[in-house]
Coordinates of C-alpha atoms and ligand atoms in Angstrom, one line a residue:
M1 CA 19.0 -9.0 -14.6
L2 CA 21.8 -8.1 -12.2
S3 CA 25.1 -10.0 -12.3
K4 CA 26.4 -11.9 -9.2
K5 CA 29.0 -9.1 -8.8
Q6 CA 26.3 -6.4 -8.9
I7 CA 24.1 -8.2 -6.4
L8 CA 27.1 -8.4 -4.0
I9 CA 27.8 -4.7 -4.4
L10 CA 24.1 -3.9 -3.8
K11 CA 24.0 -6.2 -0.8
K12 CA 27.0 -4.4 0.7
I13 CA 25.4 -1.0 0.2
V14 CA 22.3 -2.1 2.1
H15 CA 24.3 -3.8 4.9
G16 CA 23.2 -7.3 4.0
N17 CA 19.5 -6.5 3.7
L18 CA 19.0 -8.1 0.3
E19 CA 17.4 -11.4 -0.7
T20 CA 17.4 -13.3 -4.0
N21 CA 14.6 -15.4 -5.4
V22 CA 12.0 -14.1 -3.1
S23 CA 8.4 -15.4 -3.3
M24 CA 6.1 -12.4 -3.5
K25 CA 3.4 -14.5 -1.9
N26 CA 5.2 -13.8 1.3
H27 CA 5.2 -10.0 0.7
T28 CA 1.7 -9.3 -0.3
S29 CA -1.6 -9.5 1.7
F30 CA -3.1 -11.3 -1.4
R31 CA -0.5 -14.0 -1.0
I32 CA -0.2 -14.1 -4.8
G33 CA 2.8 -13.6 -7.0
G34 CA 5.9 -15.2 -8.6
N35 CA 9.4 -14.9 -7.4
A36 CA 11.4 -11.7 -7.5
S37 CA 15.1 -12.1 -8.4
V38 CA 16.3 -9.4 -6.1
V39 CA 14.6 -7.6 -3.2
I40 CA 16.3 -5.1 -1.0
F41 CA 15.0 -4.2 2.5
P42 CA 16.9 -1.0 3.4
S43 CA 16.8 0.0 7.0
E44 CA 18.3 3.5 6.8
I45 CA 17.7 6.5 4.4
P46 CA 21.4 6.8 3.4
D47 CA 21.6 3.1 2.5
L48 CA 18.5 3.5 0.3
I49 CA 19.9 6.6 -1.4
E50 CA 23.2 4.9 -2.1
A51 CA 21.4 1.9 -3.5
I52 CA 19.3 4.1 -5.8
L53 CA 22.4 5.9 -7.0
Y54 CA 24.0 2.5 -7.8
L55 CA 20.9 1.2 -9.6
N56 CA 20.8 4.3 -11.7
K57 CA 24.5 4.0 -12.4
I58 CA 24.1 0.5 -13.7
K59 CA 20.8 1.5 -15.5
C60 CA 18.7 -1.1 -13.5
K61 CA 15.1 -0.3 -13.0
Y62 CA 13.5 -0.5 -9.6
Y63 CA 10.1 -0.6 -8.0
C64 CA 9.4 0.4 -4.4
F65 CA 6.5 -0.9 -2.3
G66 CA 5.5 -1.0 1.3
L67 CA 3.6 -3.7 3.1
G68 CA 2.1 -5.1 -0.1
S69 CA -1.5 -4.7 1.0
N70 CA -2.7 -3.0 -2.1
L71 CA -0.7 -5.0 -4.7
L72 CA -1.6 -7.7 -7.2
V73 CA 1.6 -9.2 -8.3
S74 CA 2.0 -11.2 -11.5
D75 CA 2.5 -15.0 -11.3
N76 CA 5.6 -14.6 -13.6
N77 CA 8.9 -14.2 -12.1
I78 CA 10.2 -10.6 -11.8
C79 CA 13.8 -10.6 -13.2
D80 CA 14.3 -7.2 -14.9
I81 CA 13.7 -4.9 -11.9
V82 CA 15.0 -4.7 -8.4
L83 CA 12.3 -4.5 -5.8
I84 CA 12.7 -2.3 -2.8
K85 CA 10.5 -3.2 0.2
L86 CA 10.0 -0.4 2.7
G87 CA 8.4 -2.2 5.5
R88 CA 9.4 -3.7 8.8
N89 CA 13.1 -2.7 8.3
F90 CA 12.3 0.9 7.5
N91 CA 10.0 1.9 10.4
H92 CA 11.7 4.4 12.8
V93 CA 9.1 6.5 14.6
T94 CA 9.5 9.5 16.8
V95 CA 6.8 11.5 18.6
D96 CA 7.4 15.2 19.2
K97 CA 4.6 16.9 21.0
N98 CA 1.6 16.6 18.6
K99 CA 3.7 15.4 15.7
I100 CA 4.6 11.9 14.7
I101 CA 7.6 11.5 12.4
A102 CA 7.9 8.1 10.7
Y103 CA 10.0 6.4 8.1
S104 CA 7.6 5.4 5.3
G105 CA 7.7 1.7 6.1
A106 CA 6.1 2.2 9.6
S107 CA 2.7 0.5 9.6
L108 CA -0.5 2.5 10.1
N109 CA -1.4 0.2 13.0
S110 CA 1.9 0.9 14.8
L111 CA 1.4 4.7 14.3
C112 CA -2.1 4.4 15.8
M113 CA -0.5 2.7 18.8
H114 CA 2.1 5.5 19.1
A115 CA -0.7 8.1 18.9
L116 CA -2.7 6.3 21.5
N117 CA 0.3 6.1 23.9
A118 CA 1.0 9.8 23.3
E119 CA -2.7 10.7 23.8
L120 CA -3.0 12.1 20.3
T121 CA -6.2 11.9 18.3
G122 CA -6.8 11.8 14.5
L123 CA -5.6 8.3 13.5
E124 CA -8.2 6.2 15.3
D125 CA -10.3 5.5 12.2
A126 CA -7.2 4.3 10.3
F127 CA -6.8 1.5 12.8
G128 CA -6.8 -1.8 10.9
I129 CA -5.7 -0.5 7.5
P130 CA -2.9 -3.0 6.9
G131 CA -0.5 -0.8 5.0
S132 CA 2.5 1.4 5.6
I133 CA 2.4 5.1 6.0
G134 CA 4.3 5.5 2.7
G135 CA 1.6 3.4 0.9
A136 CA -1.1 5.4 2.7
V137 CA 0.3 8.7 1.6
L138 CA 0.7 7.6 -2.0
M139 CA -2.9 6.2 -2.0
N140 CA -4.5 8.8 0.2
A141 CA -5.8 5.8 2.1
G142 CA -9.0 6.4 4.0
A143 CA -11.6 4.6 6.1
Y144 CA -14.7 5.8 8.0
N145 CA -14.0 9.4 9.1
F146 CA -10.3 9.1 8.3
E147 CA -8.4 10.2 5.2
T148 CA -4.6 10.3 5.1
K149 CA -4.8 13.9 3.8
N150 CA -6.3 15.1 7.1
V151 CA -3.1 14.3 9.1
V152 CA -0.1 14.6 6.8
S153 CA 1.9 17.9 7.2
R154 CA 5.2 17.1 5.5
V155 CA 6.8 14.4 3.4
V156 CA 10.4 13.8 2.5
A157 CA 10.8 11.9 -0.8
L158 CA 13.5 10.8 -3.1
I159 CA 12.9 11.6 -6.7
N160 CA 15.5 10.7 -9.3
N161 CA 18.4 10.9 -6.9
K162 CA 17.2 14.2 -5.3
I163 CA 15.7 14.6 -1.9
Q164 CA 12.6 16.8 -2.0
I165 CA 10.4 18.1 0.8
F166 CA 6.7 18.4 0.2
T167 CA 4.1 20.4 2.1
E168 CA 1.5 20.4 -0.7
F169 CA 0.2 17.0 -1.8
N170 CA -2.6 17.4 -4.3
F171 CA -4.7 14.9 -2.4
S172 CA -8.0 13.7 -3.7
Y173 CA -10.0 10.4 -3.4
R174 CA -7.3 7.7 -3.4
H175 CA -4.9 10.1 -5.1
S176 CA -1.8 12.1 -4.2
I177 CA 0.8 14.1 -6.0
F178 CA 3.2 11.1 -5.6
Q179 CA 1.1 9.2 -8.2
E180 CA 1.8 11.9 -10.7
L181 CA 5.6 11.7 -10.3
K182 CA 8.0 9.1 -11.8
N183 CA 10.6 7.2 -9.7
V184 CA 9.3 8.6 -6.4
I185 CA 10.2 7.0 -3.1
I186 CA 8.5 8.4 0.0
L187 CA 11.1 8.3 2.7
Q188 CA 9.6 10.0 5.7
V189 CA 6.2 11.3 6.7
E190 CA 5.3 13.9 9.4
L191 CA 1.8 13.7 10.8
K192 CA 0.1 16.5 12.8
L193 CA -2.4 15.3 15.3
N194 CA -4.4 16.9 18.2
K195 CA -4.2 16.3 21.9
G196 CA -7.0 13.8 22.9
I197 CA -8.2 11.7 25.8
K198 CA -6.6 8.3 25.9
A199 CA -9.7 6.4 26.9
N200 CA -11.7 7.9 24.1
I201 CA -9.0 7.2 21.5
K202 CA -8.8 3.6 22.7
S203 CA -12.5 3.1 22.6
R204 CA -12.8 4.5 19.0
M205 CA -10.0 2.2 17.9
D206 CA -11.7 -0.8 19.4
E207 CA -15.0 0.2 17.7
I208 CA -13.3 0.6 14.3
M209 CA -11.6 -2.8 14.6
N210 CA -14.9 -4.5 15.5
L211 CA -16.5 -2.8 12.5
R212 CA -13.8 -4.1 10.2
K213 CA -14.1 -7.6 11.7
T214 CA -17.9 -7.7 11.2
T215 CA -17.9 -6.2 7.7
Q216 CA -14.7 -7.4 6.0
P217 CA -13.5 -10.9 5.1
L218 CA -10.3 -10.7 7.2
D219 CA -9.9 -14.5 7.5
F220 CA -8.9 -14.7 3.8
P221 CA -6.0 -13.0 2.0
S222 CA -7.0 -10.0 -0.1
A223 CA -5.9 -6.5 -1.0
G224 CA -9.0 -4.8 0.4
S225 CA -11.5 -3.1 -1.8
V226 CA -10.5 -3.8 -5.4
F227 CA -12.4 -0.9 -7.1
K228 CA -12.5 2.8 -6.6
R229 CA -15.8 4.4 -5.7
I230 CA -17.3 6.2 -8.7
N231 CA -20.0 8.9 -9.0
G232 CA -20.9 8.2 -5.4
I233 CA -21.9 4.6 -6.2
V234 CA -21.2 2.0 -3.6
V235 CA -19.5 -0.5 -5.9
S236 CA -19.8 -3.5 -3.5
Y237 CA -23.6 -2.9 -3.3
E238 CA -23.9 -2.9 -7.1
I239 CA -21.7 -6.0 -7.5
D240 CA -24.1 -7.8 -5.1
K241 CA -27.2 -6.5 -7.0
M242 CA -25.7 -7.8 -10.2
G243 CA -25.5 -11.3 -8.7
L244 CA -21.8 -11.5 -8.7
K245 CA -21.3 -11.9 -4.9
G246 CA -19.8 -15.4 -4.4
K247 CA -18.7 -15.7 -8.0
S248 CA -15.3 -17.5 -8.2
I249 CA -12.7 -18.1 -10.9
G250 CA -9.9 -20.6 -10.0
G251 CA -8.9 -19.7 -6.4
A252 CA -10.3 -16.2 -6.5
L253 CA -13.7 -15.3 -5.1
I254 CA -15.8 -12.2 -4.9
S255 CA -16.3 -12.2 -1.1
T256 CA -19.7 -13.2 0.2
K257 CA -19.1 -10.9 3.2
H258 CA -18.1 -7.8 1.3
A259 CA -18.5 -7.9 -2.5
G260 CA -16.0 -5.1 -3.0
F261 CA -13.3 -7.5 -1.9
I262 CA -11.8 -10.3 -4.0
V263 CA -10.3 -13.0 -1.8
N264 CA -7.8 -15.7 -2.3
T265 CA -9.4 -18.9 -1.1
G266 CA -6.1 -20.9 -1.2
N267 CA -4.3 -21.1 -4.5
A268 CA -5.5 -18.2 -6.5
K269 CA -3.4 -17.1 -9.4
C270 CA -3.0 -13.5 -10.4
Q271 CA -4.8 -14.3 -13.6
D272 CA -7.9 -15.6 -11.6
V273 CA -8.1 -12.3 -9.9
K274 CA -7.7 -10.4 -13.1
D275 CA -10.4 -12.5 -14.8
L276 CA -12.8 -11.7 -12.0
I277 CA -11.9 -8.0 -12.2
N278 CA -12.6 -8.0 -15.9
L279 CA -15.9 -9.8 -15.4
V280 CA -17.1 -7.1 -13.0
K281 CA -15.8 -4.3 -15.2
E282 CA -17.5 -5.7 -18.3
K283 CA -20.8 -6.1 -16.4
F284 CA -20.7 -2.5 -15.1
K285 CA -19.9 -1.2 -18.6
K286 CA -22.7 -3.2 -20.2
E287 CA -25.4 -2.7 -17.6
K288 CA -24.6 0.8 -16.3
N289 CA -22.3 2.3 -18.9
I290 CA -19.8 2.9 -16.1
E291 CA -16.0 2.4 -16.5
L292 CA -14.9 1.0 -13.1
K293 CA -11.3 1.7 -12.1
E294 CA -9.2 -0.4 -9.8
E295 CA -8.0 0.9 -6.5
I296 CA -5.4 -1.9 -6.3
K297 CA -2.0 -1.5 -8.1
Y298 CA -0.5 -4.1 -10.4
L299 CA 3.1 -5.2 -10.4
G300 CA 4.8 -7.4 -13.1
G301 CA 3.6 -8.4 -16.6
Ligands
LIG401 C1 -7.9 -6.3 4.6 C2 -7.6 -5.0 3.9 C3 -8.3 -3.9 4.3 C4 -8.0 -2.6 3.7 N1 -8.7 -1.5 4.1 C5 -8.4 -0.3 3.5 C6 -9.1 0.8 3.9 O1 -10.0 0.8 4.8 N2 -8.8 2.0 3.3 C7 -7.8 2.1 2.3 O2 -7.6 3.2 1.8 N3 -7.1 1.0 2.0 C8 -7.4 -0.2 2.5 N4 -6.7 -1.3 2.2 C9 -5.6 -1.2 1.1 C10 -4.2 -0.9 1.6 O3 -4.0 -1.3 2.9 C11 -3.9 0.6 1.5 O4 -4.0 1.1 0.2 C12 -2.5 0.9 2.1 O5 -2.4 2.3 2.2 C13 -1.4 0.4 1.2 O6 -0.2 0.5 1.9 P1 1.0 -0.5 1.6 O7 2.2 -0.2 2.4 O8 0.5 -1.9 1.8 O9 1.3 -0.3 0.0 P2 1.7 -1.3 -1.1 O10 0.6 -2.3 -1.4 O11 3.0 -1.9 -0.7 O12 1.9 -0.3 -2.3 C14 0.7 0.4 -2.8 C15 1.3 1.4 -3.8 O13 2.0 2.4 -3.1 C16 3.4 2.4 -3.6 N5 4.2 2.7 -2.4 C17 4.2 2.0 -1.2 N6 5.1 2.5 -0.4 C18 5.7 3.5 -1.1 C19 6.8 4.4 -0.7 N7 7.4 4.4 0.4 N8 7.2 5.3 -1.7 C20 6.6 5.3 -2.9 N9 5.6 4.5 -3.3 C21 5.2 3.6 -2.4 C22 3.6 1.1 -4.3 O14 4.5 1.3 -5.3 C23 2.2 0.9 -4.9 O15 2.0 1.6 -6.0 C24 -7.0 -2.6 2.7 C25 -6.2 -3.7 2.4 C26 -6.6 -4.9 3.0 C27 -5.8 -6.1 2.6

């Protein structure tokens, strides 16, 4: 827990971009979570680096996240770590010929729009993934014919006070090298795209958005697909076959539109979602001898 003096110092370092007692419901697409004592929203790389140096100096742990669209946050308050949100404030984007260089908080949707305007193809199928490019790189996010690994050429990251440049990423299904490293903060991402035809890019983006609207429960808060694919099995199809589609615990429901999604129907608690997840995992283990793994990430105890 930071003292008042430490909070003031940190606030000065990030030029005022610090809030206390922040409801994580407002920073996650699940709209679930307790209050975080301190969240910083840096807008510039030097501020972020200085903030990390300070947190290390006072031996305070931190956790960095993006747009919170793959996060299930505990209902308990988060007091022992400082949260660093790299989202709206941290979203500079430049386009240079066929490259897009973005701060990690830039949303995938905004990068799709930049690509469209610059007549660059390669990102269309990512349209509608509600995360940041930093989160997408960490997760190797993918949809339809898109995988983040297809477009990333360079990443600048901060690891234990040191800036490192990556051109190799060890990408695989929903995995990147950044999940293997401790205390990593992705700062900036360079994407390499190809020249395309604007009308074709636009029409593919529209097609993808329509597909999402017809197949996903976008009218309820969620964190997207909860489980990772395993052995080529379509998890949502199996959940449906097991009769779990529409199953609810508290305010959490296995979506009737897409059984891979758990949605918050109003006042879901983190524990409701966890109980549903465990129910699905136990059934998979018992009936199929398969150990399902979550795609979503957990924050808080
Ligand atoms: C409706 C809906 C649809 C979705 N559809 C898809 C889909 O089609 N395909 C898909 O792959 N995903 C999908 N998702 C999940 C999610 O949008 C992606 O995983 C996205 O890439 C997460 O980005 P984020 O910024 O929200 O990450 P967060 O949820 O904020 O964080 C996710 C993880 O990344 C880490 N992280 C985030 N930013 C950084 C950074 N800058 N440096 C270091 N670590 C970081 C966090 O610590 C955390 O471990 C969907 C989610 C929803 C709600």
